[in-house]
Amino acid sequence: MFVFTLCLFLWSWLSSIHGLEFGYHNSMEMEQYLKDINRTLPDITHLHSIGQSVEGRELWVLILGQHPREHRTGIPEFKYVGNMHGNEAVGRVLLLQLIDYLTSRYLSDPLVTRLLNSSRVHILPSMNPDGFESSARECMYTKGRYNKNGVDLNRNFPDAFESTTDQKREKEVRAVMDWLQTESFVLSANLHGGAVVASYPYDNSNRGSELQGGLSISPDDDVFVHLAKTYSYSHSEMHSGNSCYDSQDFSHGITNGYHWYPLPGGMQDYNYVWAQCLELTLEISCCKYPPEAQLPGLWAANKPALLAYMQQVHLGVKGVVMDSYGKPVQNAVVEVAGRRNVCPFRTDRNGEYYRLLLPGNYTIKVTYPGHKTLTHTIRVPYGPDAFSALTHNVLLQHSDYSSTATQLPQSCTTPDLGIQESDSATLLPPSVFTALTLFLLQRLLMLS
Ligand SMILES: *[C@@H]1O[C@H](CO)[C@@H](O)[C@H](O)[C@H]1NC(C)=O
Ligand SMILES: *[C@@H]1O[C@H](CO)[C@@H](O)[C@H](O)[C@H]1NC(C)=O
Ligand SMILES: *[C@@H]1O[C@H](CO)[C@@H](O)[C@H](O)[C@H]1NC(C)=O
Ligand SMILES: [Zn+2]
């Protein structure tokens, strides 16, 4: 016991001097590192698990901020998710480096200090720890991509454009869906590998009006393009659009997800449509699982982009919607004229709304049952410069003529949740033919 304690002490002492070493840390090492950070920096970090993988590994999330344990009004919630595909290992490494960078520079580095004082940052370094543990250290192939049940987690979310009710939701996906209900995330990115490009929603389409010239365009397309370019131009080379020798050229280093390749059940569309959280899919390395010697260079290339992207959580407008008594109200609909979101943005349980918008003039409409509909025109500055979105609180007036409130589509309150764990026995096994076809397709496409 004494030797163990001594080792632990020496380890934390060494890592506090030299920072986190560049390398691939297995699940136990990662857990130890995160617990150590949580223990030594309780004022600015809070570690919790959002669930477990199929093989029972905890899905650890480290929260960083001035108030890591709870949400504060006006402080937006931001998140990074890594290693959703188990063999795409660079995101996992970079997110641990980011934790090291942020925690070691708080109160000494002005940018880090302002970021952590003005937002609450949630980091899930590995969404698929089982896949990671079973990965081969290869650049291109798919060993370790899937979870323990052989499922691609980035195809397993409810989809806005097609029904996926016949699908069983994997434990890792359910954990993330539940997580999205516990916090009102505003901005997010999900780190992958196998290409170098920032991909933005939509990833799917049902060939309705969203499909324009081969792109599946969301109502917040201008914001998404800006967010993707913020990453690609803050990255040392992503914006050049041709970082990987074998890939296609991406203009500005960004792409509409659907235009690249259509993808049902993806996590970024789910975040955007159902959780009111704008999410990008960041492809950050040509090689999915590169030699460790390349990790410092990958960190240097991505570090400014990871920080600049976090600062974008302050775009647009935020505020509290209150009823005529001044009490914050949940589920007031806050719409921006000209943006018909599949599911209208609503206030959360604290009565707060956050809308990421580029600088300009906007008309916002607030509806709530039993109250007059309010329409305001506001002038939105560039929030990231001030580390705060424009604050615009709304006080509603009671009205006897109710019924003007926007009706939410049924699917917005209950996205199709798929088959519950207990129903899974009724699923028919896929035919050998389907399995073989899928296998060959995966090998051919060598998906990112
Ligand atoms: C994090 O630290 C707190 C306070 O030191 C402790 O109570 C808690 O158990 C720690 N959490 C984990 C997951 O280790
Ligand atoms: C950040 O918050 C800390 C703790 O409240 C405070 O001491 C510090 O002055 C703040 N720094 C900035 C730049 O806001
Ligand atoms: C926004 O409105 C203000 C007046 O409130 C006006 O001066 C400004 O030019 C407008 N900006 C744009 C981009 O239309
Ligand atoms: Zn991937």
mmCIF file of N, CA, C and O and ligand atoms in Angstrom, residues 35 38 47 60, ligand 1:
data_model
loop_
_atom_site.group_PDB
_atom_site.id
_atom_site.type_symbol
_atom_site.label_atom_id
_atom_site.label_comp_id
_atom_site.label_asym_id
_atom_site.label_seq_id
_atom_site.Cartn_x
_atom_site.Cartn_y
_atom_site.Cartn_z
ATOM 1 N N LYS A 35 -8.998 11.232 -12.581
ATOM 2 C CA LYS A 35 -9.283 11.262 -11.142
ATOM 3 C C LYS A 35 -8.278 12.126 -10.399
ATOM 4 O O LYS A 35 -8.612 12.796 -9.427
ATOM 5 N N ASN A 38 -9.157 15.715 -11.016
ATOM 6 C CA ASN A 38 -10.350 16.010 -10.219
ATOM 7 C C ASN A 38 -10.004 16.190 -8.740
ATOM 8 O O ASN A 38 -10.548 17.043 -8.063
ATOM 9 N N LEU A 47 -15.305 15.701 -12.086
ATOM 10 C CA LEU A 47 -15.323 14.475 -12.880
ATOM 11 C C LEU A 47 -16.577 13.670 -12.579
ATOM 12 O O LEU A 47 -16.935 13.483 -11.420
ATOM 13 N N TRP A 60 -16.216 8.646 -18.818
ATOM 14 C CA TRP A 60 -15.852 9.777 -17.948
ATOM 15 C C TRP A 60 -15.972 11.107 -18.670
ATOM 16 O O TRP A 60 -15.487 11.259 -19.796
HETATM 17 C C1 LIG B 1 -13.649 14.166 -7.409
HETATM 18 O O1 LIG B 1 -13.186 14.888 -6.292
HETATM 19 C C2 LIG B 1 -14.169 15.035 -5.279
HETATM 20 C C3 LIG B 1 -13.641 16.021 -4.241
HETATM 21 O O2 LIG B 1 -12.289 15.859 -4.004
HETATM 22 C C4 LIG B 1 -14.481 13.657 -4.687
HETATM 23 O O3 LIG B 1 -15.450 13.770 -3.669
HETATM 24 C C5 LIG B 1 -15.037 12.798 -5.811
HETATM 25 O O4 LIG B 1 -15.260 11.485 -5.350
HETATM 26 C C6 LIG B 1 -14.057 12.770 -7.002
HETATM 27 N N1 LIG B 1 -14.704 12.091 -8.107
HETATM 28 C C7 LIG B 1 -14.193 11.021 -8.708
HETATM 29 C C8 LIG B 1 -14.999 10.438 -9.803
HETATM 30 O O5 LIG B 1 -13.115 10.557 -8.421
#
